[in-house]
Coordinates of C-alpha atoms in Angstrom, one line a residue:
M1 CA -5.6 13.1 -49.4
F2 CA -6.0 9.5 -48.4
K3 CA -5.7 8.4 -52.2
P4 CA -4.3 4.1 -52.2
Q5 CA -1.2 3.3 -54.9
L6 CA -4.5 0.6 -56.3
I7 CA -6.7 3.1 -57.5
S8 CA -3.6 5.6 -59.2
S9 CA -1.3 1.7 -60.7
L10 CA -5.3 0.6 -62.5
K11 CA -4.9 3.5 -64.8
G12 CA -3.6 2.3 -67.8
Y13 CA -3.6 -0.8 -66.5
N14 CA -3.1 -3.7 -69.6
S15 CA -2.6 -7.8 -70.0
K16 CA 0.8 -7.1 -70.3
T17 CA 0.7 -5.2 -66.9
F18 CA -1.9 -8.2 -65.2
V19 CA 0.4 -11.4 -66.9
S20 CA 3.5 -9.2 -65.1
D21 CA 1.8 -9.3 -61.9
L22 CA 0.3 -12.7 -61.6
I23 CA 3.7 -14.7 -62.2
A24 CA 5.4 -12.4 -59.6
G25 CA 2.3 -12.5 -57.0
V26 CA 2.0 -16.5 -57.3
I27 CA 6.3 -16.3 -56.5
V28 CA 6.2 -14.3 -53.8
G29 CA 3.2 -16.3 -52.4
I30 CA 5.3 -19.6 -53.0
V31 CA 8.4 -18.0 -51.6
A32 CA 6.0 -16.3 -48.2
L33 CA 4.3 -19.5 -47.2
P34 CA 7.3 -20.9 -45.4
L35 CA 7.9 -18.0 -43.8
A36 CA 4.1 -16.7 -42.6
I37 CA 4.1 -20.8 -40.4
A38 CA 8.2 -19.9 -39.7
F39 CA 7.4 -16.4 -37.9
A40 CA 4.5 -17.9 -36.6
I41 CA 6.9 -21.3 -34.4
A42 CA 9.1 -18.8 -33.5
S43 CA 6.3 -15.9 -32.0
G44 CA 5.0 -18.2 -30.4
V45 CA 1.3 -19.4 -31.6
N46 CA -0.5 -21.2 -33.9
P47 CA 1.7 -21.3 -37.2
A48 CA -2.2 -21.1 -38.9
A49 CA -2.2 -17.5 -37.0
G50 CA 1.0 -17.4 -39.8
L51 CA -0.8 -18.2 -42.4
F52 CA -4.5 -15.9 -41.6
T53 CA -1.3 -12.9 -41.2
A54 CA 0.4 -13.8 -45.0
I55 CA -3.4 -13.4 -45.8
I56 CA -5.7 -10.5 -44.4
A57 CA -2.4 -8.2 -43.6
G58 CA -0.9 -9.1 -47.0
F59 CA -4.3 -8.1 -49.2
C60 CA -4.8 -5.1 -47.1
I61 CA -1.2 -3.9 -48.0
S62 CA -0.8 -3.5 -50.8
A63 CA -4.6 -2.9 -51.7
F64 CA -5.1 0.1 -49.1
G65 CA -0.8 1.1 -49.4
G66 CA 0.9 3.6 -51.2
S67 CA 3.5 1.5 -52.5
T68 CA 3.0 -0.1 -55.8
V69 CA 5.1 -3.1 -54.8
Q70 CA 5.2 -3.8 -51.2
I71 CA 4.4 -7.1 -50.2
G72 CA 3.4 -7.3 -46.1
G73 CA 2.6 -10.6 -43.1
P74 CA 4.5 -11.8 -40.8
T75 CA 7.9 -10.2 -40.4
G76 CA 10.6 -12.4 -37.7
A77 CA 11.5 -8.2 -36.9
F78 CA 7.9 -9.1 -34.2
A79 CA 8.8 -12.6 -33.2
V80 CA 10.5 -11.5 -30.4
I81 CA 7.6 -9.1 -29.1
V82 CA 5.0 -11.7 -29.7
Y83 CA 6.6 -14.0 -27.5
G84 CA 6.7 -11.8 -24.7
V85 CA 2.7 -10.7 -25.5
V86 CA 1.7 -14.4 -25.5
A87 CA 3.1 -15.3 -22.9
Q88 CA 2.1 -12.6 -20.6
F89 CA -1.3 -11.4 -21.7
G90 CA -2.3 -15.2 -23.6
L91 CA -3.4 -14.6 -27.7
S92 CA -6.4 -12.1 -26.8
G93 CA -3.7 -9.6 -25.2
L94 CA -1.4 -10.3 -28.5
A95 CA -4.6 -8.7 -30.4
T96 CA -6.3 -5.7 -28.2
A97 CA -1.9 -4.9 -29.2
T98 CA -1.8 -5.5 -32.5
L99 CA -5.0 -3.7 -32.5
M100 CA -4.3 -0.9 -30.8
A101 CA -1.3 -0.4 -33.0
G102 CA -3.1 -1.1 -36.6
V103 CA -5.1 2.1 -34.8
L104 CA -2.0 4.5 -33.6
L105 CA 0.0 3.7 -37.4
I106 CA -3.9 4.9 -38.9
L107 CA -3.4 7.9 -36.9
L108 CA 0.1 8.4 -37.6
G109 CA -0.1 8.6 -41.5
A110 CA -3.7 10.5 -40.9
F111 CA -1.4 13.5 -38.8
K112 CA 1.0 13.1 -41.9
M113 CA 3.3 11.9 -39.7
G114 CA 5.2 9.1 -42.3
G115 CA 8.0 11.2 -42.1
L116 CA 9.3 12.2 -38.8
V117 CA 9.3 7.8 -38.8
K118 CA 12.8 7.9 -41.0
F119 CA 14.3 10.5 -38.5
I120 CA 15.5 7.1 -36.8
P121 CA 19.1 6.7 -36.7
Y122 CA 20.8 4.2 -39.9
T123 CA 23.2 2.7 -36.2
I124 CA 19.9 2.0 -34.2
V125 CA 17.8 0.9 -36.9
T126 CA 21.2 -2.2 -38.1
G127 CA 21.3 -2.8 -34.3
F128 CA 17.5 -4.2 -33.8
T129 CA 17.8 -5.7 -36.5
A130 CA 21.3 -7.7 -35.8
G131 CA 19.5 -8.3 -31.9
I132 CA 16.4 -9.8 -33.0
A133 CA 18.6 -11.8 -35.7
V134 CA 19.9 -13.9 -32.8
T135 CA 17.0 -13.9 -31.5
I136 CA 15.6 -15.2 -33.5
A137 CA 18.5 -17.9 -34.2
T138 CA 18.3 -18.5 -30.8
G139 CA 14.8 -19.0 -30.1
Q140 CA 15.4 -22.3 -33.4
I141 CA 18.2 -24.2 -30.8
G142 CA 15.9 -26.3 -28.8
D143 CA 14.1 -27.1 -32.8
F144 CA 17.3 -28.0 -34.4
F145 CA 18.5 -29.9 -32.7
G146 CA 15.0 -32.0 -31.4
L147 CA 16.1 -31.0 -27.5
S148 CA 12.8 -32.2 -25.3
P149 CA 12.9 -30.1 -22.0
D150 CA 11.4 -31.3 -19.1
F151 CA 8.8 -28.9 -17.9
T152 CA 6.9 -31.6 -15.1
E153 CA 8.1 -30.2 -12.7
P154 CA 8.8 -25.9 -13.0
M155 CA 12.8 -24.7 -13.6
K156 CA 14.2 -22.6 -11.4
I157 CA 16.3 -20.6 -14.0
L158 CA 17.9 -17.2 -12.5
G159 CA 15.5 -17.2 -9.1
E160 CA 12.8 -16.9 -11.9
E161 CA 10.2 -21.0 -12.1
Y162 CA 9.5 -21.3 -15.7
S163 CA 6.8 -24.0 -16.6
K164 CA 7.2 -23.8 -21.1
M165 CA 9.8 -21.9 -22.2
P166 CA 11.6 -18.2 -21.6
G167 CA 10.9 -15.6 -23.4
D168 CA 14.6 -14.4 -22.6
F169 CA 18.2 -14.8 -23.8
L170 CA 19.8 -15.8 -21.4
P171 CA 16.9 -18.5 -19.8
K172 CA 16.4 -20.0 -22.9
I173 CA 20.1 -20.6 -23.4
I174 CA 20.8 -21.8 -20.0
V175 CA 17.4 -24.2 -20.1
Y176 CA 19.2 -25.4 -24.0
I177 CA 22.1 -26.2 -22.3
K178 CA 20.5 -28.0 -18.8
S179 CA 18.6 -30.2 -21.8
A180 CA 21.1 -31.4 -23.5
S181 CA 21.2 -34.7 -23.5
T182 CA 18.1 -34.7 -25.0
I183 CA 19.1 -34.0 -28.0
N184 CA 17.7 -36.2 -30.8
V185 CA 20.8 -36.6 -33.8
Y186 CA 17.6 -37.8 -36.5
S187 CA 16.7 -33.8 -36.3
F188 CA 20.2 -32.5 -35.6
I189 CA 20.7 -34.4 -39.4
M190 CA 17.7 -33.3 -40.5
A191 CA 17.7 -29.8 -39.8
T192 CA 21.8 -29.2 -40.6
V193 CA 21.1 -31.3 -44.3
C194 CA 18.0 -28.9 -44.1
L195 CA 19.9 -25.6 -44.0
A196 CA 23.1 -26.4 -46.1
F197 CA 20.2 -27.4 -48.6
I198 CA 19.1 -24.0 -49.0
F199 CA 22.8 -22.3 -49.2
I200 CA 23.0 -24.1 -51.6
W201 CA 20.2 -24.0 -53.5
S202 CA 20.2 -19.7 -53.5
K203 CA 23.7 -20.3 -55.4
F204 CA 22.1 -21.6 -58.1
I205 CA 18.4 -20.8 -58.9
K206 CA 17.1 -16.9 -57.3
K207 CA 13.4 -17.9 -59.1
I208 CA 12.1 -20.7 -56.2
P209 CA 12.7 -20.0 -53.3
G210 CA 15.1 -22.6 -51.3
S211 CA 12.6 -22.5 -48.0
F212 CA 9.8 -23.9 -50.3
V213 CA 11.2 -26.5 -51.8
V214 CA 13.3 -27.8 -48.4
L215 CA 9.8 -28.1 -46.5
I216 CA 8.4 -30.2 -49.3
L217 CA 11.6 -32.1 -49.5
A218 CA 11.9 -32.9 -45.9
T219 CA 8.4 -33.6 -44.7
V220 CA 8.4 -35.9 -48.2
A221 CA 11.5 -37.7 -46.2
S222 CA 9.6 -37.5 -42.8
I223 CA 7.2 -39.4 -43.9
L224 CA 8.9 -42.0 -45.8
L225 CA 12.1 -42.5 -43.4
E226 CA 9.3 -43.2 -40.0
K227 CA 7.2 -45.0 -41.9
F228 CA 9.5 -47.6 -43.2
C229 CA 12.5 -46.7 -41.0
G230 CA 11.2 -46.6 -37.4
L231 CA 12.7 -42.7 -37.2
K232 CA 10.7 -39.9 -36.2
T233 CA 11.2 -36.5 -34.9
D234 CA 9.2 -33.4 -33.9
T235 CA 6.6 -32.3 -36.7
I236 CA 4.2 -28.8 -36.9
G237 CA 1.3 -31.5 -35.4
F238 CA 2.6 -34.3 -34.0
F239 CA 5.3 -33.4 -31.1
A240 CA 6.8 -36.4 -29.5
D241 CA 7.2 -34.3 -26.1
G242 CA 3.1 -33.4 -26.3
G243 CA 4.3 -29.9 -25.2
R244 CA 3.3 -28.5 -28.7
H245 CA 0.3 -29.5 -31.2
F246 CA -1.0 -27.0 -33.4
V247 CA -4.3 -27.6 -36.4
I248 CA -3.8 -25.9 -39.6
P249 CA -7.4 -25.3 -40.6
N250 CA -8.7 -25.7 -44.6
T251 CA -10.9 -22.3 -44.2
L252 CA -10.4 -18.9 -42.9
P253 CA -11.6 -18.1 -39.6
A254 CA -14.9 -16.2 -39.0
P255 CA -13.5 -12.1 -37.4
Q256 CA -14.1 -11.9 -33.7
L257 CA -13.6 -8.7 -31.9
P258 CA -10.5 -9.4 -28.5
D259 CA -11.8 -8.5 -25.1
F260 CA -11.2 -5.2 -24.8
S261 CA -10.9 -3.0 -20.7
L262 CA -9.5 0.0 -19.5
N263 CA -6.8 -2.0 -17.2
T264 CA -5.4 -4.5 -20.4
I265 CA -5.6 -1.6 -22.6
R266 CA -4.1 0.9 -20.4
M267 CA -1.0 -2.0 -19.0
L268 CA -0.8 -3.0 -23.8
F269 CA -0.3 0.5 -24.5
P270 CA 3.0 0.4 -24.1
T271 CA 3.7 -3.0 -26.5
A272 CA 1.6 -1.7 -28.9
V273 CA 3.1 1.3 -29.3
S274 CA 6.6 -0.7 -29.4
I275 CA 4.1 -2.4 -32.5
A276 CA 3.5 0.2 -34.5
V277 CA 7.0 1.8 -34.0
L278 CA 8.2 -1.6 -35.1
A279 CA 5.7 -1.4 -38.8
A280 CA 6.1 1.3 -39.4
V281 CA 9.9 1.6 -39.2
E282 CA 10.5 -1.5 -40.9
S283 CA 7.1 -1.1 -43.8
L284 CA 9.2 2.8 -44.6
L285 CA 12.5 1.6 -45.2
S286 CA 10.8 -2.0 -47.4
A287 CA 8.9 0.7 -49.3
V288 CA 12.5 3.4 -49.5
V289 CA 14.6 0.3 -50.9
A290 CA 11.7 -0.3 -53.3
D291 CA 11.8 2.9 -55.1
G292 CA 15.8 2.2 -55.9
M293 CA 15.0 -0.6 -57.1
T294 CA 11.8 1.0 -59.4
G295 CA 12.2 4.8 -59.2
A296 CA 8.9 4.6 -58.3
K297 CA 8.0 6.7 -55.2
H298 CA 6.4 5.5 -52.6
D299 CA 3.5 8.1 -50.4
S300 CA 4.9 7.5 -46.6
N301 CA 1.2 7.7 -44.2
T302 CA -0.3 6.5 -47.3
E303 CA 1.7 4.1 -46.7
L304 CA 1.2 4.4 -43.1
I305 CA -3.0 4.3 -42.8
G306 CA -2.3 1.0 -45.2
Q307 CA -0.2 -0.5 -42.4
G308 CA -2.8 0.7 -39.9
I309 CA -5.8 -0.9 -41.7
A310 CA -3.8 -3.9 -42.4
N311 CA -2.6 -4.5 -38.5
I312 CA -6.6 -3.8 -37.4
A313 CA -7.6 -6.4 -39.9
S314 CA -5.3 -9.0 -38.8
P315 CA -6.0 -9.5 -35.3
L316 CA -9.2 -10.0 -35.9
F317 CA -9.0 -13.0 -38.5
G318 CA -7.3 -14.5 -35.5
G319 CA -3.7 -12.5 -37.2
I320 CA -0.2 -11.9 -35.9
P321 CA 1.1 -8.1 -36.2
A322 CA 2.2 -7.0 -39.6
T323 CA 4.5 -4.8 -41.8
G324 CA 6.5 -4.9 -45.2
A325 CA 8.6 -7.1 -45.9
I326 CA 12.0 -6.2 -47.7
A327 CA 12.8 -10.3 -48.6
R328 CA 9.2 -10.7 -50.3
T329 CA 9.1 -7.1 -51.8
A330 CA 12.2 -7.1 -53.6
T331 CA 11.6 -11.4 -54.7
N332 CA 8.1 -9.3 -55.9
I333 CA 10.3 -6.2 -58.2
K334 CA 12.5 -9.0 -59.6
N335 CA 10.3 -11.2 -60.3
G336 CA 8.7 -8.4 -62.2
G337 CA 5.8 -7.5 -59.9
R338 CA 4.9 -3.3 -60.7
T339 CA 1.3 -2.7 -59.6
P340 CA -0.9 -3.5 -56.2
V341 CA -1.5 -5.7 -58.3
A342 CA 0.3 -9.1 -57.6
G343 CA 0.6 -8.4 -53.7
I344 CA -3.2 -9.5 -54.0
I345 CA -2.4 -11.9 -56.4
H346 CA 0.0 -13.0 -53.2
A347 CA -2.5 -12.6 -50.9
L348 CA -4.8 -15.4 -52.8
T349 CA -2.2 -17.6 -53.8
L350 CA -1.7 -18.3 -49.8
L351 CA -5.5 -18.4 -48.9
L352 CA -5.7 -20.9 -52.6
I353 CA -2.6 -23.4 -50.2
L354 CA -4.6 -23.2 -47.4
L355 CA -8.1 -23.8 -48.3
F356 CA -6.1 -27.4 -50.4
F357 CA -3.4 -28.4 -48.9
G358 CA -3.2 -26.3 -45.9
K359 CA -3.9 -29.9 -43.9
Y360 CA -1.2 -31.7 -45.2
A361 CA 0.9 -28.4 -43.1
S362 CA 0.6 -29.9 -39.9
Y363 CA 3.7 -32.9 -41.4
I364 CA 6.9 -30.2 -42.4
P365 CA 9.5 -31.3 -39.7
M366 CA 10.2 -28.7 -36.7
A367 CA 14.2 -29.7 -38.3
A368 CA 13.6 -28.1 -41.1
L369 CA 11.1 -24.9 -40.3
A370 CA 14.1 -24.7 -36.7
A371 CA 16.3 -24.4 -40.7
V372 CA 14.4 -22.3 -42.5
L373 CA 14.8 -19.1 -39.5
I374 CA 17.4 -20.1 -38.7
N375 CA 18.5 -18.8 -42.7
V376 CA 15.9 -15.4 -41.4
A377 CA 18.3 -14.4 -39.6
W378 CA 21.0 -14.6 -41.1
N379 CA 20.3 -12.7 -43.9
M380 CA 18.1 -11.0 -41.3
A381 CA 21.4 -9.9 -40.5
G382 CA 23.1 -7.4 -42.1
F383 CA 26.8 -8.8 -41.7
P384 CA 27.8 -6.1 -45.4
A385 CA 26.5 -2.6 -42.7
I386 CA 28.0 -4.0 -39.3
R387 CA 31.4 -4.6 -41.0
A388 CA 30.7 -1.3 -43.0
L389 CA 30.3 0.0 -39.2
L390 CA 33.0 -1.0 -37.5
H391 CA 34.6 0.7 -39.4
G392 CA 33.3 3.9 -38.9
Q393 CA 33.0 6.3 -36.1
K394 CA 32.9 5.4 -32.8
S395 CA 29.5 6.9 -32.1
D396 CA 27.7 4.5 -34.0
I397 CA 30.1 2.1 -33.7
S398 CA 28.4 2.7 -29.2
V399 CA 24.8 3.0 -30.8
F400 CA 24.6 0.4 -32.7
A401 CA 26.6 -2.1 -29.8
V402 CA 24.1 -0.2 -27.3
T403 CA 20.7 -0.3 -29.6
F404 CA 22.1 -4.8 -30.1
F405 CA 22.9 -5.7 -26.6
I406 CA 19.8 -3.8 -25.1
T407 CA 17.5 -6.1 -27.9
V408 CA 19.2 -9.2 -27.5
F409 CA 18.9 -9.0 -23.4
V410 CA 16.5 -7.2 -22.0
D411 CA 13.1 -5.3 -24.9
L412 CA 13.3 -4.1 -28.4
T413 CA 11.1 -1.1 -26.8
V414 CA 14.0 -0.4 -24.4
A415 CA 16.3 -0.4 -27.0
I416 CA 14.8 2.3 -29.0
E417 CA 14.5 4.3 -26.2
V418 CA 18.2 4.2 -25.1
G419 CA 19.8 4.3 -29.1
L420 CA 18.0 6.9 -29.7
G421 CA 19.3 8.5 -26.8
L422 CA 22.3 7.8 -26.8
A423 CA 22.7 8.8 -30.7
A424 CA 21.2 12.5 -28.9
F425 CA 23.3 13.0 -27.2
F426 CA 25.7 11.7 -29.4
F427 CA 25.3 14.2 -32.3
I428 CA 24.7 16.9 -29.9
K429 CA 27.7 16.5 -28.6
K430 CA 29.6 16.3 -32.8
M431 CA 27.2 19.8 -32.7
I432 CA 29.1 20.9 -29.4
D433 CA 32.5 19.7 -30.5
L434 CA 31.8 21.6 -34.5
S435 CA 30.9 25.2 -32.9
E436 CA 33.4 27.6 -32.8
V437 CA 32.9 31.5 -31.7
Q438 CA 36.1 33.6 -31.7
N439 CA 37.6 37.0 -32.3
Q440 CA 37.4 37.9 -36.3
R441 CA 41.2 38.3 -37.0
E442 CA 42.2 35.8 -34.9
A443 CA 40.1 33.9 -36.6
L444 CA 41.7 34.7 -39.5
T445 CA 46.0 34.8 -38.2
S446 CA 45.6 31.2 -36.5
G447 CA 44.5 30.6 -40.7
I448 CA 40.4 28.6 -39.4
H449 CA 38.8 30.3 -42.0
K450 CA 41.8 29.8 -44.3
D451 CA 39.9 27.6 -47.1
M452 CA 37.2 31.2 -47.0
P453 CA 38.4 33.4 -49.0
D454 CA 40.6 36.0 -47.3
E455 CA 38.3 39.3 -46.3
K456 CA 38.7 43.5 -46.4
L457 CA 36.7 44.3 -43.1
D458 CA 37.2 47.9 -42.0
L459 CA 36.9 47.8 -38.9
P460 CA 36.9 51.5 -36.7
E461 CA 38.9 52.8 -34.5
G462 CA 35.8 51.5 -31.1
A463 CA 34.7 48.0 -32.6
M464 CA 34.5 44.3 -32.5
V465 CA 33.4 41.5 -34.3
Y466 CA 33.1 37.7 -33.2
E467 CA 31.5 35.5 -34.5
I468 CA 29.7 32.1 -34.7
E469 CA 30.2 29.2 -36.0
G470 CA 27.6 26.9 -35.4
P471 CA 24.1 26.8 -34.4
L472 CA 23.9 28.3 -30.6
F473 CA 21.7 26.1 -28.9
F474 CA 22.1 24.8 -25.3
G475 CA 24.4 22.8 -26.2
T476 CA 27.1 25.8 -27.4
V477 CA 25.5 28.3 -25.4
R478 CA 29.0 28.3 -22.7
K479 CA 31.2 28.5 -25.7
F480 CA 29.4 32.0 -26.7
E481 CA 29.8 32.9 -22.9
V482 CA 33.4 32.8 -23.0
A483 CA 33.8 35.2 -25.8
V484 CA 31.7 37.5 -24.8
E485 CA 33.8 37.0 -21.4
R486 CA 37.5 36.5 -23.6
A487 CA 36.0 40.5 -25.0
G488 CA 35.8 42.3 -21.9
M489 CA 39.3 41.5 -21.2
A490 CA 40.5 41.7 -23.8
G491 CA 42.0 44.8 -22.3
V492 CA 40.8 46.9 -25.9
S493 CA 38.5 49.5 -25.5
Y494 CA 35.6 49.8 -27.8
K495 CA 32.2 50.6 -27.8
V496 CA 30.5 48.1 -30.6
L497 CA 31.1 43.9 -30.3
I498 CA 29.3 43.3 -33.9
L499 CA 28.1 39.5 -33.5
R500 CA 28.6 38.0 -36.8
M501 CA 25.9 35.0 -37.3
R502 CA 26.0 34.0 -41.0
S503 CA 26.8 30.3 -40.2
T504 CA 24.5 30.2 -37.4
I505 CA 21.1 29.0 -39.2
Y506 CA 19.9 27.6 -35.1
L507 CA 18.9 28.8 -32.5
D508 CA 16.7 27.9 -29.3
A509 CA 16.1 28.9 -25.5
G510 CA 19.8 28.6 -24.5
G511 CA 20.8 30.5 -27.2
I512 CA 17.4 33.8 -25.9
R513 CA 19.0 33.7 -22.8
A514 CA 23.2 33.7 -23.6
L515 CA 22.7 36.9 -26.5
E516 CA 20.8 38.4 -23.4
Q517 CA 22.9 37.9 -21.2
A518 CA 25.3 39.4 -23.0
K519 CA 23.3 42.4 -24.0
A520 CA 22.6 42.8 -19.9
A521 CA 26.9 43.1 -19.7
C522 CA 28.0 45.5 -22.3
D523 CA 25.0 47.6 -21.1
R524 CA 26.5 47.6 -17.8
K525 CA 30.1 48.9 -20.1
G526 CA 28.1 51.3 -22.7
I527 CA 29.0 48.3 -25.5
T528 CA 26.7 48.5 -28.4
I529 CA 26.1 45.2 -29.5
V530 CA 24.9 44.8 -33.2
I531 CA 23.9 41.6 -35.8
S532 CA 25.0 40.8 -38.7
G533 CA 25.0 37.0 -41.1
I534 CA 21.3 36.9 -39.5
H535 CA 19.1 33.1 -40.4
T536 CA 15.7 33.6 -41.1
Q537 CA 15.2 30.7 -38.2
P538 CA 17.3 33.0 -35.1
Y539 CA 15.5 35.9 -36.9
M540 CA 12.4 34.5 -36.0
L541 CA 13.0 34.0 -33.0
L542 CA 14.4 36.8 -32.2
E543 CA 11.2 38.7 -33.1
K544 CA 8.8 35.9 -31.4
T545 CA 10.6 36.1 -27.6
G546 CA 11.3 40.1 -28.7
M547 CA 15.0 39.4 -28.0
A548 CA 15.0 41.6 -31.2
D549 CA 13.2 45.1 -30.1
K550 CA 15.7 45.1 -26.4
L551 CA 18.6 44.3 -29.4
G552 CA 17.3 47.5 -31.1
R553 CA 16.6 46.5 -34.7
E554 CA 18.2 48.7 -35.9
N555 CA 20.9 46.6 -34.9
I556 CA 20.0 44.0 -37.2
Y557 CA 22.5 43.3 -40.0
D558 CA 21.8 40.2 -43.5
H559 CA 25.4 41.5 -43.9
I560 CA 28.2 42.9 -42.5
S561 CA 28.9 45.7 -44.5
G562 CA 25.8 46.9 -43.1
A563 CA 26.3 45.8 -39.5
L564 CA 29.7 48.0 -39.8
E565 CA 27.9 50.8 -41.2
R566 CA 25.5 50.7 -38.3
A567 CA 29.2 50.4 -36.4
R568 CA 30.7 53.3 -37.2
E569 CA 27.2 55.5 -36.9
I570 CA 27.7 54.5 -33.6
L571 CA 31.6 55.8 -32.5
G572 CA 29.8 59.3 -34.0

């Protein structure tokens, strides 16, 4: 049942909780202001779109989501995808892809797929998050140094011609190198001072965000230095090179549906899937972090539906994709937010700022925004998690490295796909390495089962026991086949082969096929197969495939004692 946490939270709601939510909501709204503007510019869209997203999507995520303290809005993870979509399909294409992603998120929640998103390995999440952080940081180099690339004539890079700043990593770096002579020393100094200020401020003052303070101080300083010293730097509304010009209105736009066509939907569907998956992963990760901080429990399916509603509403009002934001959610919790009301107040705070102070945002220096985004990228990279991974298994390091480099140099969607494939490959290999099929007597004498108490198996003459350690699936079938072949060549005359499956909790079609082949080989030699210690899943599969009847139900037992008794009966 779809039941937003807001409904549950309002039961027993009182004035004390409201004051706590009010304080937290206002503080988070102030924190979200510079981030919303910065993420929009990093995505290549009007900074106003970031504010519209934080207001509309932030309200919807709190009102309809499944977490009590989740704060939603634009995040850095989407910057790479949005930049590419806008470059190829324009703002209308972005709106279509975002709306489609919203529908997909609602379907994921409606079909109770929220739990499946948690199966994406931590190494992949760490890899693409670090890759996105690098992409965000490199995208700010131009504004940090005040570079002015000349695109009056198309710039040829790596065999391609570009009439504006490319979205890919390598071409972008080459453009920066070619434009190094256009550096604006004043912009560089301002960006460096702003970045240092943010780092130092965060060490001493936690309640008021340094990014918000630095934007106010940098804006005032920029206006004064231009007026009295003649020093100019690009701002949100006024660019020295004339290449970009953004206007932030002081009201929300009227809702408008994007253009739909079957061809557009077909071309944008893969992008919509990427946005939906990324929104689902990031929002549920944020909700899990919030649960750990508050002790509450979120509803993952309701959260996905709330995220879907938000991503349908956001593009209707000129916004971009949105999801749960871990940093803003943590800020909400630390400042006393306990119900979705705090998230709603955060959205209303941003709306009031837009209505009364939106026009002044045009004077914010791009150098200061670049410093804010580089600070975001630094925090987003997750260096402690990366250091821990680099001290772990080689397989984890490989998955992380591949996901990271593909995210940076190719594409986020491809990175997730390849990362999942590689993680699955290493998991299967690990399961194969851990599995064993051995003669029971050999296993006991070789010391493999030293951690288990020795068993006194009264094996009748003419019976052989083989134990299957681990799952019997397509990856381990060959080990099983080799073991059965060894049993046939052992030079010992036996009439009963007991397969002990007490450690086999999983069986697949490949395992069934291997059992069929073993049964056929044993039938030719007059040997009866008896199963012992079988678990629920393997037994259910034997039933469904008819293998239980082929083996003979009288030859399947849940304990070794029954299997040994059956062996004595067969041997007479």
